[in-house]
Amino acid sequence: MPALVERLHKLADGAETVSFAELNRTIGAQGHAPLLMVVSIFMILPIGMIPGIGGALGAIVALIGLQMLLGREGIGLPAVFGRRTLSAERLCRAADRIRPVADWLRKRLRPRWSALAEGRVSLSIMAILLMIAGGSLLVLGAIPVMTPLLGLPVAVFALGVLGRDGLVVAAGYVLLGLVILGGMWMKMSSG
């Protein structure tokens, strides 16, 4: 995680804006988890609630899930999403916000329950869930609270895979289940 923060700062250094394509080239080349972590952080922070950004971030999550399911490293980002940009200043602020958390997590994550963090079955299930959650944001992204709510379990999945910590991946499954149940409860109580 601390190395991820440094890569974000380097990417934004001297730039006015950073495109999703640049972000993908810089971070996505090192596997799915770092890129998934960055995208999920943007989903959770206020950046994800900017109109249109939530859907774009969801599409990227779905693409990452598809690439994971296909067993490919990195993602091929369609030009329409690659052209989307973020302010370099916002990128640096986001990186600065996560630095203390990254340092704290580095001390606590450790390899355990490897079948959940690295096993093909678990990664395939996670990939399908990422595709569904990300794809749903193309519609639900217009509801400001949905992007951060779905971003949280995505971040937990990314942390678990980054740290090869299956216990954290299990927490991501539980958290996603709670978000889905909460959404179903809200839907049933409103209609």
mmCIF file of C-alpha atoms in Angstrom:
data_model
loop_
_atom_site.group_PDB
_atom_site.id
_atom_site.type_symbol
_atom_site.label_atom_id
_atom_site.label_comp_id
_atom_site.label_asym_id
_atom_site.label_seq_id
_atom_site.Cartn_x
_atom_site.Cartn_y
_atom_site.Cartn_z
ATOM 1 C CA MET A 1 0.000 0.000 0.000
ATOM 2 C CA PRO A 2 2.680 2.621 0.793
ATOM 3 C CA ALA A 3 4.272 1.947 -2.625
ATOM 4 C CA LEU A 4 0.870 2.500 -4.225
ATOM 5 C CA VAL A 5 0.625 5.933 -2.562
ATOM 6 C CA GLU A 6 4.051 6.858 -3.957
ATOM 7 C CA ARG A 7 3.078 5.745 -7.479
ATOM 8 C CA LEU A 8 -0.028 7.952 -7.326
ATOM 9 C CA HIS A 9 2.080 10.952 -6.315
ATOM 10 C CA LYS A 10 4.567 10.323 -9.133
ATOM 11 C CA LEU A 11 1.747 10.046 -11.652
ATOM 12 C CA ALA A 12 0.229 13.367 -10.577
ATOM 13 C CA ASP A 13 3.552 15.203 -10.208
ATOM 14 C CA GLY A 14 3.649 18.195 -12.556
ATOM 15 C CA ALA A 15 0.337 17.339 -14.230
ATOM 16 C CA GLU A 16 -2.913 19.277 -14.216
ATOM 17 C CA THR A 17 -5.111 16.234 -14.833
ATOM 18 C CA VAL A 18 -4.623 12.475 -14.916
ATOM 19 C CA SER A 19 -6.635 10.283 -17.268
ATOM 20 C CA PHE A 20 -7.953 6.869 -16.326
ATOM 21 C CA ALA A 21 -5.799 5.506 -19.179
ATOM 22 C CA GLU A 22 -2.644 6.921 -17.522
ATOM 23 C CA LEU A 23 -3.766 5.527 -14.179
ATOM 24 C CA ASN A 24 -4.328 2.123 -15.787
ATOM 25 C CA ARG A 25 -0.895 2.122 -17.453
ATOM 26 C CA THR A 26 0.902 3.116 -14.256
ATOM 27 C CA ILE A 27 -0.887 0.933 -11.748
ATOM 28 C CA GLY A 28 -2.698 -1.734 -13.771
ATOM 29 C CA ALA A 29 0.553 -3.117 -15.160
ATOM 30 C CA GLN A 30 1.310 -4.540 -11.709
ATOM 31 C CA GLY A 31 -1.795 -6.716 -11.553
ATOM 32 C CA HIS A 32 -5.454 -6.281 -10.760
ATOM 33 C CA ALA A 33 -5.307 -5.604 -7.020
ATOM 34 C CA PRO A 34 -3.410 -2.253 -7.050
ATOM 35 C CA LEU A 35 -5.668 -0.828 -9.766
ATOM 36 C CA LEU A 36 -8.751 -2.199 -8.025
ATOM 37 C CA MET A 37 -7.541 -0.580 -4.790
ATOM 38 C CA VAL A 38 -7.124 2.829 -6.443
ATOM 39 C CA VAL A 39 -10.513 2.644 -8.166
ATOM 40 C CA SER A 40 -12.231 1.587 -4.931
ATOM 41 C CA ILE A 41 -10.616 4.479 -3.042
ATOM 42 C CA PHE A 42 -12.021 6.887 -5.627
ATOM 43 C CA MET A 43 -15.413 5.206 -5.190
ATOM 44 C CA ILE A 44 -15.336 5.725 -1.427
ATOM 45 C CA LEU A 45 -14.006 9.298 -1.434
ATOM 46 C CA PRO A 46 -16.209 12.215 -2.564
ATOM 47 C CA ILE A 47 -14.668 11.931 -6.053
ATOM 48 C CA GLY A 48 -16.936 8.918 -6.638
ATOM 49 C CA MET A 49 -20.049 10.994 -6.064
ATOM 50 C CA ILE A 50 -19.312 13.425 -8.908
ATOM 51 C CA PRO A 51 -21.995 12.882 -11.591
ATOM 52 C CA GLY A 52 -20.737 10.450 -14.233
ATOM 53 C CA ILE A 53 -17.627 9.410 -12.306
ATOM 54 C CA GLY A 54 -19.435 6.708 -10.270
ATOM 55 C CA GLY A 55 -20.608 4.970 -13.451
ATOM 56 C CA ALA A 56 -17.155 5.225 -15.032
ATOM 57 C CA LEU A 57 -15.517 3.800 -11.900
ATOM 58 C CA GLY A 58 -18.106 1.026 -11.828
ATOM 59 C CA ALA A 59 -17.342 0.178 -15.452
ATOM 60 C CA ILE A 60 -13.634 -0.042 -14.621
ATOM 61 C CA VAL A 61 -14.397 -2.352 -11.676
ATOM 62 C CA ALA A 62 -16.493 -4.546 -13.999
ATOM 63 C CA LEU A 63 -13.646 -4.613 -16.554
ATOM 64 C CA ILE A 64 -11.155 -5.590 -13.853
ATOM 65 C CA GLY A 65 -13.518 -8.370 -12.805
ATOM 66 C CA LEU A 66 -13.782 -9.587 -16.406
ATOM 67 C CA GLN A 67 -10.001 -9.596 -16.823
ATOM 68 C CA MET A 68 -9.617 -11.486 -13.522
ATOM 69 C CA LEU A 69 -12.176 -14.061 -14.669
ATOM 70 C CA LEU A 70 -10.322 -14.504 -17.952
ATOM 71 C CA GLY A 71 -7.014 -14.866 -16.071
ATOM 72 C CA ARG A 72 -5.395 -11.851 -17.732
ATOM 73 C CA GLU A 73 -3.018 -9.404 -16.079
ATOM 74 C CA GLY A 74 -3.883 -5.708 -16.304
ATOM 75 C CA ILE A 75 -6.942 -4.434 -18.145
ATOM 76 C CA GLY A 76 -7.670 -3.164 -21.607
ATOM 77 C CA LEU A 77 -9.576 0.041 -20.960
ATOM 78 C CA PRO A 78 -12.012 1.234 -23.651
ATOM 79 C CA ALA A 79 -11.102 4.679 -24.992
ATOM 80 C CA VAL A 80 -14.337 6.251 -23.721
ATOM 81 C CA PHE A 81 -13.338 5.469 -20.111
ATOM 82 C CA GLY A 82 -9.634 6.035 -20.679
ATOM 83 C CA ARG A 83 -10.263 9.641 -21.707
ATOM 84 C CA ARG A 84 -12.021 10.485 -18.436
ATOM 85 C CA THR A 85 -9.778 12.607 -16.241
ATOM 86 C CA LEU A 86 -9.283 13.471 -12.606
ATOM 87 C CA SER A 87 -7.600 16.545 -11.235
ATOM 88 C CA ALA A 88 -3.951 15.780 -10.380
ATOM 89 C CA GLU A 89 -4.413 17.822 -7.215
ATOM 90 C CA ARG A 90 -7.362 15.617 -6.186
ATOM 91 C CA LEU A 91 -5.309 12.524 -6.924
ATOM 92 C CA CYS A 92 -2.526 13.782 -4.634
ATOM 93 C CA ARG A 93 -5.016 14.685 -1.895
ATOM 94 C CA ALA A 94 -6.575 11.216 -2.137
ATOM 95 C CA ALA A 95 -3.116 9.629 -1.913
ATOM 96 C CA ASP A 96 -2.289 11.780 1.132
ATOM 97 C CA ARG A 97 -5.554 10.773 2.807
ATOM 98 C CA ILE A 98 -4.816 7.091 2.453
ATOM 99 C CA ARG A 99 -1.144 7.248 3.492
ATOM 100 C CA PRO A 100 -1.785 6.806 7.267
ATOM 101 C CA VAL A 101 -4.232 3.977 6.573
ATOM 102 C CA ALA A 102 -1.732 2.355 4.182
ATOM 103 C CA ASP A 103 0.979 2.439 6.840
ATOM 104 C CA TRP A 104 -1.405 1.002 9.439
ATOM 105 C CA LEU A 105 -2.560 -1.787 7.094
ATOM 106 C CA ARG A 106 0.993 -2.718 6.093
ATOM 107 C CA LYS A 107 1.624 -3.701 9.700
ATOM 108 C CA ARG A 108 -1.523 -5.812 10.010
ATOM 109 C CA LEU A 109 -2.038 -7.663 6.739
ATOM 110 C CA ARG A 110 -0.300 -11.013 6.477
ATOM 111 C CA PRO A 111 -0.589 -14.117 4.338
ATOM 112 C CA ARG A 112 -3.278 -16.444 5.729
ATOM 113 C CA TRP A 113 -6.220 -18.427 4.368
ATOM 114 C CA SER A 114 -4.462 -18.394 1.008
ATOM 115 C CA ALA A 115 -7.258 -20.299 -0.778
ATOM 116 C CA LEU A 116 -9.485 -17.212 -0.406
ATOM 117 C CA ALA A 117 -6.823 -14.660 -1.348
ATOM 118 C CA GLU A 118 -5.077 -16.535 -4.148
ATOM 119 C CA GLY A 119 -7.204 -19.568 -5.044
ATOM 120 C CA ARG A 120 -8.690 -19.732 -8.528
ATOM 121 C CA VAL A 121 -12.229 -20.533 -7.288
ATOM 122 C CA SER A 122 -12.322 -17.596 -4.858
ATOM 123 C CA LEU A 123 -10.788 -15.212 -7.395
ATOM 124 C CA SER A 124 -13.353 -16.325 -10.002
ATOM 125 C CA ILE A 125 -16.258 -15.753 -7.597
ATOM 126 C CA MET A 126 -14.770 -12.379 -6.660
ATOM 127 C CA ALA A 127 -14.399 -11.486 -10.347
ATOM 128 C CA ILE A 128 -18.064 -12.269 -11.040
ATOM 129 C CA LEU A 129 -19.144 -10.201 -8.031
ATOM 130 C CA LEU A 130 -16.950 -7.306 -9.202
ATOM 131 C CA MET A 131 -18.531 -7.480 -12.654
ATOM 132 C CA ILE A 132 -22.040 -7.387 -11.169
ATOM 133 C CA ALA A 133 -21.277 -4.642 -8.620
ATOM 134 C CA GLY A 134 -19.370 -2.509 -11.136
ATOM 135 C CA GLY A 135 -21.965 -2.981 -13.855
ATOM 136 C CA SER A 136 -24.762 -2.025 -11.474
ATOM 137 C CA LEU A 137 -23.115 1.364 -10.956
ATOM 138 C CA LEU A 138 -23.792 2.225 -14.591
ATOM 139 C CA VAL A 139 -27.414 2.533 -13.433
ATOM 140 C CA LEU A 140 -27.114 3.036 -9.672
ATOM 141 C CA GLY A 141 -24.144 5.425 -9.912
ATOM 142 C CA ALA A 142 -26.634 8.279 -10.236
ATOM 143 C CA ILE A 143 -27.587 7.661 -6.580
ATOM 144 C CA PRO A 144 -24.705 9.387 -4.756
ATOM 145 C CA VAL A 145 -24.555 6.973 -1.799
ATOM 146 C CA MET A 146 -24.373 3.813 -3.948
ATOM 147 C CA THR A 147 -20.859 4.385 -5.269
ATOM 148 C CA PRO A 148 -19.218 4.587 -1.815
ATOM 149 C CA LEU A 149 -21.368 1.711 -0.493
ATOM 150 C CA LEU A 150 -20.209 -0.602 -3.277
ATOM 151 C CA GLY A 151 -16.686 0.821 -3.135
ATOM 152 C CA LEU A 152 -16.163 -0.372 0.421
ATOM 153 C CA PRO A 153 -16.374 -4.146 -0.225
ATOM 154 C CA VAL A 154 -14.369 -3.650 -3.443
ATOM 155 C CA ALA A 155 -11.630 -1.971 -1.365
ATOM 156 C CA VAL A 156 -11.696 -4.820 1.153
ATOM 157 C CA PHE A 157 -11.348 -7.392 -1.662
ATOM 158 C CA ALA A 158 -8.417 -5.432 -3.119
ATOM 159 C CA LEU A 159 -6.721 -5.218 0.294
ATOM 160 C CA GLY A 160 -7.115 -8.928 0.847
ATOM 161 C CA VAL A 161 -5.628 -9.798 -2.540
ATOM 162 C CA LEU A 162 -2.824 -7.219 -2.181
ATOM 163 C CA GLY A 163 -1.872 -8.545 1.250
ATOM 164 C CA ARG A 164 -2.591 -12.195 0.313
ATOM 165 C CA ASP A 165 -4.822 -12.168 3.388
ATOM 166 C CA GLY A 166 -7.802 -14.506 2.952
ATOM 167 C CA LEU A 167 -9.351 -13.350 6.213
ATOM 168 C CA VAL A 168 -9.702 -9.869 4.716
ATOM 169 C CA VAL A 169 -11.142 -11.354 1.487
ATOM 170 C CA ALA A 170 -13.708 -13.210 3.627
ATOM 171 C CA ALA A 171 -14.608 -9.881 5.258
ATOM 172 C CA GLY A 172 -15.135 -8.474 1.746
ATOM 173 C CA TYR A 173 -17.604 -11.268 0.939
ATOM 174 C CA VAL A 174 -19.494 -10.595 4.181
ATOM 175 C CA LEU A 175 -19.510 -6.837 3.603
ATOM 176 C CA LEU A 176 -20.784 -7.193 0.043
ATOM 177 C CA GLY A 177 -23.509 -9.529 1.298
ATOM 178 C CA LEU A 178 -24.550 -6.919 3.878
ATOM 179 C CA VAL A 179 -24.659 -4.179 1.219
ATOM 180 C CA ILE A 180 -26.833 -6.396 -1.016
ATOM 181 C CA LEU A 181 -29.164 -7.331 1.856
ATOM 182 C CA GLY A 182 -29.404 -3.680 2.905
ATOM 183 C CA GLY A 183 -30.269 -2.679 -0.660
ATOM 184 C CA MET A 184 -32.935 -5.384 -0.892
ATOM 185 C CA TRP A 185 -34.394 -4.310 2.460
ATOM 186 C CA MET A 186 -34.515 -0.652 1.333
ATOM 187 C CA LYS A 187 -36.183 -1.661 -1.940
ATOM 188 C CA MET A 188 -38.804 -3.791 -0.177
ATOM 189 C CA SER A 189 -39.548 -1.176 2.497
ATOM 190 C CA SER A 190 -39.951 1.630 -0.050
ATOM 191 C CA GLY A 191 -42.238 -0.234 -2.439
#
